[in-house]
Coordinates of C-alpha atoms and ligand atoms in Angstrom, one line a residue:
X351 CA 15.9 17.0 24.8
X352 CA 12.9 19.3 24.9
X353 CA 9.7 17.3 24.6
X354 CA 7.0 18.8 22.3
X355 CA 4.3 16.3 23.0
X356 CA 3.7 13.1 25.0
X357 CA 1.1 10.4 25.0
X358 CA 0.9 8.9 28.4
X359 CA -0.7 5.5 29.0
X360 CA -3.1 5.8 26.1
X361 CA -5.6 3.0 25.9
X362 CA -8.4 3.0 23.2
X363 CA -10.9 0.2 22.5
X364 CA -13.3 -0.2 19.6
X365 CA -15.8 -2.7 20.9
X366 CA -13.8 -5.9 21.4
X367 CA -10.7 -4.5 19.6
X368 CA -8.0 -3.1 21.8
X369 CA -6.5 -0.6 19.3
X370 CA -4.1 1.1 21.8
X371 CA -3.0 -0.6 25.0
X372 CA -1.2 1.7 27.5
X373 CA 0.9 3.4 24.9
X374 CA 3.6 5.9 26.0
X375 CA 5.2 8.0 23.2
X376 CA 7.2 11.2 23.5
X377 CA 8.3 13.3 20.6
X378 CA 11.0 16.0 21.0
X379 CA 11.3 19.4 19.3
X380 CA 13.3 19.2 16.1
X381 CA 13.1 15.4 15.6
X382 CA 11.5 13.2 12.9
X383 CA 10.0 10.5 15.0
X384 CA 8.8 7.4 13.0
X385 CA 5.9 5.4 14.3
X386 CA 5.9 2.0 12.6
X387 CA 3.9 -1.2 12.8
X388 CA 2.0 -3.6 10.6
X389 CA -1.4 -2.9 9.3
X390 CA -3.8 -2.7 12.2
X391 CA -1.1 -2.2 14.8
X392 CA -2.8 0.9 16.1
X393 CA -0.8 3.7 14.6
X394 CA -3.6 5.8 13.1
X395 CA -5.7 5.4 16.3
X396 CA -2.8 6.7 18.4
X397 CA -2.3 9.7 16.1
X398 CA -6.1 10.4 16.1
X399 CA -5.9 10.5 19.9
X400 CA -3.1 13.0 19.7
X401 CA -5.1 15.1 17.2
X402 CA -8.3 15.1 19.2
X403 CA -10.2 12.9 16.8
X404 CA -10.6 10.0 19.3
X405 CA -11.0 10.3 23.0
X406 CA -8.9 7.7 24.8
X407 CA -10.5 5.3 27.3
X408 CA -7.6 6.1 29.6
X409 CA -4.4 8.0 29.4
X410 CA -3.7 11.6 28.5
X411 CA -1.7 14.0 26.3
X412 CA 1.0 16.4 27.4
X413 CA 2.0 19.4 25.3
X414 CA 5.3 21.0 26.2
X415 CA 5.0 19.3 29.6
X416 CA 1.5 20.5 30.3
X417 CA -1.5 18.2 30.4
X418 CA -4.1 19.3 27.8
X419 CA -7.7 18.4 27.0
X420 CA -8.4 17.5 23.5
X421 CA -12.1 17.3 22.6
X422 CA -11.8 17.9 18.9
X423 CA -9.2 18.7 16.3
X424 CA -10.0 22.4 16.9
X425 CA -8.5 22.0 20.4
X426 CA -5.5 20.2 18.9
X427 CA -4.9 23.0 16.4
X428 CA -5.2 25.6 19.2
X429 CA -2.4 23.6 21.1
X430 CA -0.1 23.7 18.1
X431 CA -0.8 20.3 16.7
X432 CA -1.2 19.7 13.0
X433 CA -2.1 16.6 11.0
X434 CA -1.7 15.6 7.4
X435 CA -4.4 13.0 6.8
X436 CA -4.3 9.9 4.6
X437 CA -7.3 11.3 2.9
X438 CA -6.8 15.0 2.4
X439 CA -9.2 17.4 3.9
X440 CA -9.0 20.2 1.4
X441 CA -11.6 22.2 -0.5
X442 CA -11.1 21.4 -4.2
X443 CA -12.9 24.5 -5.5
X444 CA -10.7 26.9 -3.5
X445 CA -7.2 28.0 -4.5
X446 CA -4.0 26.8 -2.8
X447 CA -3.8 30.1 -0.9
X448 CA -7.4 29.9 0.3
X449 CA -6.9 26.4 1.5
X450 CA -3.7 27.2 3.3
X451 CA -5.1 30.2 5.2
X452 CA -8.6 28.8 5.9
X453 CA -9.4 29.1 9.6
X454 CA -6.5 31.5 10.1
X455 CA -7.2 34.1 7.4
X456 CA -5.4 37.4 7.1
X457 CA -8.2 39.9 7.3
X458 CA -8.1 43.5 6.3
X459 CA -11.2 45.6 7.1
X460 CA -13.3 42.5 7.6
X461 CA -12.4 40.9 4.3
X462 CA -10.0 38.2 3.3
X463 CA -6.7 39.9 2.3
X464 CA -5.9 37.9 -0.8
X465 CA -2.5 39.5 -1.4
X466 CA -1.5 38.7 2.2
X467 CA -2.7 35.1 1.8
X468 CA -0.6 34.8 -1.4
X469 CA 2.4 36.3 0.3
X470 CA 2.0 33.9 3.3
X471 CA 2.0 30.9 1.0
X472 CA 4.9 32.1 -1.0
X473 CA 6.9 32.8 2.1
X474 CA 6.2 29.3 3.5
X475 CA 6.9 27.7 0.2
X476 CA 10.3 29.3 -0.1
X477 CA 11.2 28.7 3.5
X478 CA 10.5 25.0 3.4
X479 CA 11.0 24.1 -0.2
X480 CA 7.3 23.2 -0.6
X481 CA 6.5 24.4 -4.1
X482 CA 2.8 25.1 -4.9
X483 CA 1.2 27.8 -7.0
X484 CA -0.9 29.9 -4.6
X485 CA -3.5 30.7 -7.2
X486 CA -4.0 27.1 -8.5
X487 CA -7.3 25.5 -7.8
X488 CA -6.7 22.5 -5.5
X489 CA -9.0 20.2 -7.3
X490 CA -6.8 20.4 -10.4
X491 CA -3.6 19.5 -8.6
X492 CA -1.9 16.1 -8.5
X493 CA -1.9 14.3 -5.1
X494 CA 1.7 15.1 -4.4
X495 CA 1.0 18.8 -4.6
X496 CA -2.2 18.5 -2.6
X497 CA -0.2 16.9 0.2
X498 CA 2.1 19.9 0.2
X499 CA -0.9 22.1 0.6
X500 CA -1.9 20.2 3.7
X501 CA 1.5 20.6 5.1
X502 CA 1.6 24.3 4.2
X503 CA -1.8 24.7 6.0
X504 CA -0.4 23.1 9.2
X505 CA 2.7 25.3 9.0
X506 CA 0.6 28.4 8.5
X507 CA -1.2 27.6 11.7
X508 CA 2.2 27.5 13.3
X509 CA 2.0 23.8 14.2
X510 CA 4.8 22.8 16.5
X511 CA 3.9 19.1 16.2
X512 CA 3.2 17.8 12.8
X513 CA 1.6 14.4 12.3
X514 CA 1.8 12.7 8.9
X515 CA -0.1 9.4 8.6
X516 CA 1.4 7.2 5.9
X517 CA 2.2 10.2 3.7
X518 CA 4.1 8.3 1.1
X519 CA 1.2 6.0 0.2
X520 CA 0.1 8.4 -2.5
X521 CA 3.6 9.4 -3.7
X522 CA 6.1 8.1 -6.2
X523 CA 9.5 7.1 -4.8
X524 CA 11.0 10.4 -6.1
X525 CA 8.2 12.5 -4.5
X526 CA 8.7 10.6 -1.3
X527 CA 12.4 11.5 -1.2
X528 CA 11.4 15.2 -1.8
X529 CA 8.9 15.0 1.1
X530 CA 11.6 13.6 3.4
X531 CA 13.9 16.5 2.6
X532 CA 11.0 18.9 3.4
X533 CA 10.4 17.2 6.7
X534 CA 14.1 17.6 7.5
X535 CA 13.9 21.3 6.8
X536 CA 10.8 21.7 8.9
X537 CA 12.2 19.7 11.8
X538 CA 15.3 21.9 11.7
X539 CA 13.2 24.8 12.7
X540 CA 12.2 23.1 15.9
X541 CA 9.0 21.4 14.8
X542 CA 8.4 17.9 16.1
X543 CA 7.4 15.5 13.4
X544 CA 5.6 12.2 13.8
X545 CA 6.0 10.1 10.6
X546 CA 3.6 7.1 10.5
X547 CA 4.6 4.4 8.1
X548 CA 4.9 0.7 7.7
X549 CA 7.9 0.9 5.4
X550 CA 11.2 0.2 7.0
X551 CA 13.2 1.8 4.2
X552 CA 11.4 5.1 5.0
X553 CA 12.1 4.8 8.7
X554 CA 15.8 4.3 8.1
X555 CA 16.0 7.0 5.5
X556 CA 14.0 9.7 7.2
X557 CA 13.8 9.5 11.0
X558 CA 15.9 10.2 14.0
X559 CA 14.0 7.9 16.4
X560 CA 11.5 5.1 16.0
X561 CA 8.7 3.8 18.1
X562 CA 7.3 0.4 17.0
X563 CA 3.8 -0.7 17.7
X564 CA 2.4 -4.2 17.5
X565 CA -1.2 -5.1 18.4
X566 CA -1.7 -1.8 20.1
X567 CA 1.4 -1.9 22.3
X568 CA 4.8 -0.4 22.1
X569 CA 7.3 -3.2 21.3
X570 CA 10.4 -1.2 20.6
X571 CA 12.0 2.2 20.9
X572 CA 15.2 2.9 19.0
X573 CA 17.4 5.7 17.7
X574 CA 17.5 5.2 14.0
X575 CA 21.2 5.4 13.8
X576 CA 21.5 2.6 16.3
X577 CA 19.1 0.1 14.8
X578 CA 18.7 -1.8 11.6
X579 CA 16.0 -3.4 9.5
X580 CA 16.3 -6.8 11.2
X581 CA 15.8 -5.4 14.7
X582 CA 12.8 -3.3 13.5
X583 CA 11.2 -6.2 11.8
X584 CA 11.6 -8.3 15.0
X585 CA 9.8 -5.6 17.0
X586 CA 7.1 -5.2 14.3
X587 CA 6.1 -8.8 13.8
X588 CA 7.5 -10.5 16.9
X589 CA 10.0 -12.6 15.1
X590 CA 12.7 -12.3 12.5
X591 CA 11.9 -12.9 8.9
X592 CA 12.7 -16.5 8.1
X593 CA 15.9 -16.2 6.1
X594 CA 15.0 -17.1 2.5
X595 CA 15.1 -20.9 2.5
X596 CA 17.7 -22.3 0.1
X597 CA 15.8 -21.9 -3.1
X598 CA 13.9 -24.9 -4.0
X599 CA 14.0 -25.3 -7.7
X600 CA 10.9 -25.7 -9.7
X601 CA 10.1 -29.0 -11.2
X602 CA 7.9 -28.0 -14.1
X603 CA 6.2 -30.9 -15.5
X604 CA 4.3 -31.7 -18.6
X605 CA 2.8 -29.7 -21.4
X606 CA 2.4 -25.9 -21.0
X607 CA -0.6 -24.9 -18.8
X608 CA -0.4 -21.4 -20.4
X609 CA 0.7 -20.8 -23.9
X610 CA 1.1 -17.3 -25.4
X611 CA 1.6 -17.4 -29.1
X612 CA 2.5 -14.5 -31.3
X613 CA 0.5 -12.0 -29.3
X614 CA 0.3 -8.6 -31.0
X615 CA -1.8 -5.8 -29.5
X616 CA -2.4 -2.3 -30.8
X617 CA -4.0 0.6 -29.0
X618 CA -6.7 2.8 -30.2
X619 CA -4.2 4.9 -32.2
X620 CA -2.9 1.7 -33.9
X621 CA 0.3 2.0 -32.0
X622 CA 1.6 -1.5 -31.2
X623 CA 1.6 -2.2 -27.4
X624 CA 2.8 -5.8 -27.8
X625 CA 4.6 -7.3 -30.8
X626 CA 4.8 -11.0 -31.5
X627 CA 5.1 -12.1 -27.9
X628 CA 5.4 -15.8 -27.4
X629 CA 6.2 -17.9 -24.3
X630 CA 4.8 -20.7 -22.3
X631 CA 4.4 -21.4 -18.6
X632 CA 4.4 -25.1 -17.5
X633 CA 2.7 -26.5 -14.5
X634 CA 4.9 -26.1 -11.4
X635 CA 6.9 -23.1 -12.5
X636 CA 6.8 -19.3 -11.8
X637 CA 7.5 -17.2 -14.8
X638 CA 8.3 -13.6 -13.9
X639 CA 7.6 -10.6 -16.2
X640 CA 9.9 -7.6 -15.8
X641 CA 9.8 -4.3 -17.5
X642 CA 9.7 -0.6 -16.8
X643 CA 6.1 0.7 -16.4
X644 CA 4.2 0.7 -19.6
X645 CA 6.2 -1.8 -21.5
X646 CA 3.2 -3.9 -22.3
X647 CA 2.6 -5.7 -19.0
X648 CA -1.0 -4.4 -18.7
X649 CA -1.9 -5.6 -22.2
X650 CA -0.2 -8.9 -21.7
X651 CA -2.1 -9.7 -18.5
X652 CA -5.4 -8.5 -19.9
X653 CA -5.0 -10.9 -22.8
X654 CA -3.9 -13.8 -20.6
X655 CA -6.9 -13.4 -18.2
X656 CA -9.3 -13.1 -21.1
X657 CA -10.1 -9.4 -20.3
X658 CA -9.1 -8.4 -23.8
X659 CA -9.0 -10.3 -27.1
X660 CA -5.6 -11.6 -28.1
X661 CA -5.2 -9.3 -31.1
X662 CA -5.1 -10.0 -34.8
X663 CA -2.8 -13.0 -35.0
X664 CA -2.2 -14.0 -31.4
X665 CA -3.5 -17.0 -29.4
X666 CA -3.7 -17.6 -25.7
X667 CA -4.0 -21.2 -24.8
X668 CA -4.9 -22.8 -21.5
X669 CA -4.1 -26.5 -21.6
X670 CA -4.1 -26.2 -25.3
X671 CA -7.5 -24.6 -25.6
X672 CA -8.2 -20.9 -26.3
X673 CA -8.8 -18.7 -23.3
X674 CA -12.4 -17.7 -22.8
X675 CA -13.2 -14.0 -23.3
X676 CA -14.6 -12.0 -20.3
X677 CA -13.0 -13.7 -17.4
X678 CA -11.8 -17.3 -17.9
X679 CA -12.6 -19.3 -14.8
X680 CA -9.5 -21.5 -15.4
X681 CA -7.3 -18.6 -14.6
X682 CA -7.0 -17.2 -11.1
X683 CA -6.1 -13.6 -11.1
X684 CA -4.7 -11.3 -8.4
X685 CA -4.8 -7.8 -9.9
X686 CA -2.7 -4.9 -8.7
X687 CA -5.7 -2.7 -8.0
X688 CA -7.0 -4.6 -5.0
X689 CA -10.0 -2.5 -4.2
X690 CA -11.0 -1.8 -7.8
X691 CA -10.7 -4.8 -10.1
X692 CA -10.1 -7.3 -7.4
X693 CA -13.1 -7.0 -5.1
X694 CA -16.7 -5.9 -5.3
X695 CA -17.1 -3.2 -2.6
X696 CA -20.7 -4.0 -1.8
X697 CA -19.8 -7.6 -0.8
X698 CA -19.0 -8.7 2.7
X699 CA -15.7 -10.4 3.3
X700 CA -17.5 -13.8 3.5
X701 CA -19.3 -13.2 0.2
X702 CA -16.2 -12.0 -1.5
X703 CA -14.2 -15.0 -0.4
X704 CA -16.9 -17.2 -1.9
X705 CA -16.8 -15.7 -5.4
X706 CA -15.8 -18.4 -7.9
X707 CA -16.4 -21.2 -5.4
X708 CA -20.2 -21.1 -5.1
X709 CA -20.5 -24.6 -6.6
X710 CA -18.6 -26.2 -3.8
X711 CA -21.0 -25.0 -1.2
X712 CA -24.3 -24.9 -3.2
X713 CA -27.0 -26.9 -1.5
X714 CA -29.9 -27.8 -3.7
X715 CA -32.4 -25.3 -4.8
X716 CA -32.3 -23.2 -1.6
X717 CA -29.1 -21.7 -2.6
X718 CA -26.2 -21.1 -0.3
X719 CA -26.6 -21.7 3.4
X720 CA -25.1 -18.6 4.9
X721 CA -23.7 -20.5 7.9
X722 CA -21.5 -22.6 5.6
X723 CA -20.4 -19.5 3.6
X724 CA -19.4 -17.8 6.8
X725 CA -17.7 -20.9 8.2
X726 CA -15.6 -21.2 5.0
X727 CA -14.7 -17.5 5.3
X728 CA -13.6 -17.9 8.9
X729 CA -11.5 -20.9 7.9
X730 CA -9.8 -19.0 5.0
X731 CA -9.3 -15.9 7.2
X732 CA -7.4 -18.1 9.6
X733 CA -5.3 -19.9 7.0
X734 CA -4.4 -16.7 5.3
X735 CA -4.0 -14.6 8.5
X736 CA -6.6 -12.0 7.4
X737 CA -7.4 -9.8 10.3
X738 CA -11.0 -8.5 10.3
X739 CA -13.3 -7.9 13.1
X740 CA -15.8 -10.3 11.5
X741 CA -16.4 -12.0 8.2
X742 CA -19.5 -9.9 7.8
X743 CA -17.8 -6.5 7.4
X744 CA -17.7 -5.1 3.9
X745 CA -14.6 -6.0 1.9
X746 CA -14.1 -2.3 1.2
X747 CA -13.4 -1.8 4.9
X748 CA -10.3 -4.0 5.0
X749 CA -6.8 -2.4 5.1
X750 CA -4.7 -2.8 2.0
X751 CA -2.7 -5.7 3.4
X752 CA -5.8 -7.5 4.5
X753 CA -7.6 -6.9 1.2
X754 CA -4.5 -8.4 -0.6
X755 CA -4.6 -11.5 1.6
X756 CA -8.3 -11.8 1.0
X757 CA -7.9 -11.7 -2.8
X758 CA -5.1 -14.2 -2.6
X759 CA -7.1 -16.5 -0.3
X760 CA -10.0 -16.4 -2.8
X761 CA -7.8 -16.8 -5.9
X762 CA -5.3 -19.4 -4.6
X763 CA -8.1 -21.7 -3.3
X764 CA -9.8 -21.8 -6.7
X765 CA -7.6 -24.7 -7.6
X766 CA -7.1 -23.2 -11.0
X767 CA -4.4 -24.4 -13.5
X768 CA -2.9 -21.0 -13.9
X769 CA -2.5 -18.1 -11.5
X770 CA -1.7 -14.6 -12.8
X771 CA -0.4 -12.2 -10.1
X772 CA 0.4 -8.5 -10.4
X773 CA 2.5 -6.7 -7.8
X774 CA 1.9 -9.3 -5.0
X775 CA 3.5 -7.3 -2.3
X776 CA 2.8 -3.7 -3.3
X777 CA 1.3 -1.8 -0.4
X778 CA 1.7 -4.7 2.1
X779 CA 4.1 -4.9 5.0
X780 CA 7.0 -7.3 5.4
X781 CA 5.1 -9.9 7.3
X782 CA 2.4 -10.1 4.7
X783 CA 4.9 -10.1 1.9
X784 CA 6.7 -13.1 3.4
X785 CA 3.4 -14.9 3.7
X786 CA 2.2 -14.1 0.2
X787 CA 5.5 -15.3 -1.2
X788 CA 5.2 -18.6 0.7
X789 CA 1.7 -19.1 -0.7
X790 CA 2.8 -18.6 -4.3
X791 CA 5.6 -21.1 -3.9
X792 CA 3.2 -23.5 -2.4
X793 CA 0.8 -23.1 -5.3
X794 CA 3.7 -23.6 -7.7
X795 CA 4.8 -26.8 -5.9
X796 CA 1.3 -28.1 -6.2
X797 CA 1.6 -27.9 -9.9
X798 CA 0.0 -24.6 -10.7
X799 CA 1.5 -22.5 -13.5
X800 CA 2.2 -19.0 -12.1
X801 CA 2.7 -15.8 -14.2
X802 CA 4.1 -13.1 -11.9
X803 CA 4.3 -9.4 -12.8
X804 CA 6.3 -7.2 -10.4
X805 CA 8.0 -3.9 -10.6
X806 CA 10.4 -5.0 -7.8
X807 CA 13.4 -6.8 -9.2
X808 CA 14.2 -8.3 -5.8
X809 CA 10.8 -9.9 -5.7
X810 CA 11.1 -11.4 -9.2
X811 CA 14.5 -12.8 -8.3
X812 CA 13.2 -14.3 -5.1
X813 CA 10.2 -15.9 -6.6
X814 CA 10.5 -16.5 -10.3
X815 CA 12.1 -19.6 -11.9
X816 CA 12.6 -17.7 -15.1
X817 CA 12.4 -13.9 -15.7
X818 CA 11.2 -12.6 -19.1
X819 CA 11.9 -9.0 -19.9
X820 CA 9.4 -6.8 -21.8
X821 CA 10.8 -3.7 -23.5
X822 CA 8.5 -1.6 -25.7
X823 CA 6.1 -4.4 -26.1
X824 CA 8.6 -7.1 -27.1
X825 CA 10.1 -9.9 -25.2
X826 CA 13.8 -9.0 -25.4
X827 CA 15.5 -11.3 -22.9
X828 CA 15.1 -14.3 -20.6
X829 CA 17.1 -14.7 -17.4
X830 CA 17.5 -17.2 -14.6
X831 CA 16.8 -15.8 -11.2
X832 CA 20.5 -15.4 -10.3
X833 CA 20.9 -12.7 -13.0
X834 CA 22.0 -9.4 -11.3
X835 CA 19.7 -6.5 -11.0
X836 CA 22.1 -4.5 -13.2
X837 CA 21.8 -7.0 -16.0
X838 CA 18.0 -7.1 -15.7
X839 CA 17.9 -3.3 -15.6
X840 CA 19.9 -3.1 -18.8
X841 CA 17.5 -5.4 -20.6
X842 CA 14.5 -3.4 -19.2
X843 CA 15.9 -0.2 -20.7
X844 CA 16.6 -1.7 -24.0
X845 CA 20.3 -2.1 -23.6
X846 CA 20.4 -5.7 -24.7
X847 CA 22.7 -8.2 -23.0
Ligands
ADP2327 N1 -13.2 3.6 13.9 C1 -12.9 2.3 14.2 N2 -13.9 1.5 14.5 C2 -13.6 0.2 14.8 N3 -12.4 -0.4 14.8 C3 -11.3 0.4 14.4 C4 -11.6 1.8 14.1 N4 -10.4 2.4 13.8 C5 -9.5 1.4 14.0 N5 -10.0 0.2 14.3 C6 -9.4 -1.0 14.6 O1 -8.3 -0.8 15.5 C7 -7.1 -1.5 15.2 C8 -6.0 -0.5 14.9 O2 -6.3 0.2 13.7 P1 -5.4 1.4 13.2 O3 -5.1 2.3 14.3 O4 -6.1 1.9 12.0 O5 -4.0 0.6 12.8 P2 -2.9 1.1 11.8 O6 -3.0 2.6 11.5 O7 -1.6 0.8 12.5 O8 -3.0 0.3 10.5 C9 -7.5 -2.3 14.0 O9 -7.9 -3.6 14.4 C10 -8.7 -1.6 13.4 O10 -9.5 -2.5 12.7
MG2328 MG1 -3.3 3.5 9.6

């Protein structure tokens, strides 16, 4: 095995945070090497050290066996290292070809040789199956294609070590599979690939070897063929996932907390998005909503949370009373778009966690004592395992998983009658997912009515007590959670049971 690059004893601190703690990692020519770990495990920091973006406090980097000094990404590029960032670093006004060759332009008589640039892109595209129109302006391209441009740029600079930090976060599942094929092709030419991810399915599908990080340290090294999801999870979170407890059945009790009656919603073009949808959720049960994307889930949830009026004939009732328009405080809501709808970016974590609960801490006319607000935030952070350097950091600085836990902490502690949750484990890792599921079951068992929308059938079957299927805006079927995914899938595509 010929080593392309090695990180040796890398330690990196950010103030009190030990992001990398004596990490050794070696990547060989021609392999796809996955680097996995939960959010905050230190993956991005380690890759930034390798790419010259961070200087380690101790430790060093070897390239093809030689110790190298990396003071900047320019040094890294000179040593044959390339990186595809989570946030792309492309020039939107330039073409694909210009972006690919930038910094290493073919020059003829002192000027950029456009024809040569185009040819270079076409050659690389063909060779690696990375399709991109060389003359398209990058700013007009979808993210999947922009990512290809970043990869093409690294290949054009003849990167021999290619680092990709969570590359599939911006891709659809189909695009992710295509990317993995490309990585295979690139690796087959001898390039060493470091694939950073927190998704185990990707590790198992796309890598040759795996290094696992937890809290800044290496907790496992495996060959992919010789490991499995259980072993990787154990290394990632320090324990196995608790096997799903024998399902405790819901004991729904009493009159519906949420009633949806004859809901019909039309869009701006008068096309029906929901047609005569009626159902009820009782206290103490989780009702799941399944459907292919765009089947009316968005409109349904907007109506239930009071974010849109219930249409011409419909009614949304909370404990028998119409939902209030705007945002009804009796409904807790965990939206899919955690950093958009869910949180106010200008607030600190402590302030965000307070929203909707001000009355409980209000003290007379002097408003909110900030010590109490912060103490409450620290308490919630602990209970919900939110890892943040401090409760005073802006909510927008939290990672996806931690932002999700913060929104759940805020919404689940509102003691509302009804909780509406969209995609509870999208973008979070396995440990967080398990925790979020437990919290939802707890809320259910306290007598909350839960409406759960998820695009993951496995999640619906694990959590929901009943699953309703939306197809083209109509409720077409209701299942118990033991229904097979095949049956659910048929109902979701309009093949009725
Ligand atoms: N620039 C930075 N300043 C302060 N803390 C940071 C910085 N970058 C990362 N951290 C902290 O270092 C730890 C590891 O972060 P990171 O390497 O981004 O993890 P991962 O990529 O595995 O999610 C986290 O606790 C994170 O908050
Ligand atoms: Mg990261």
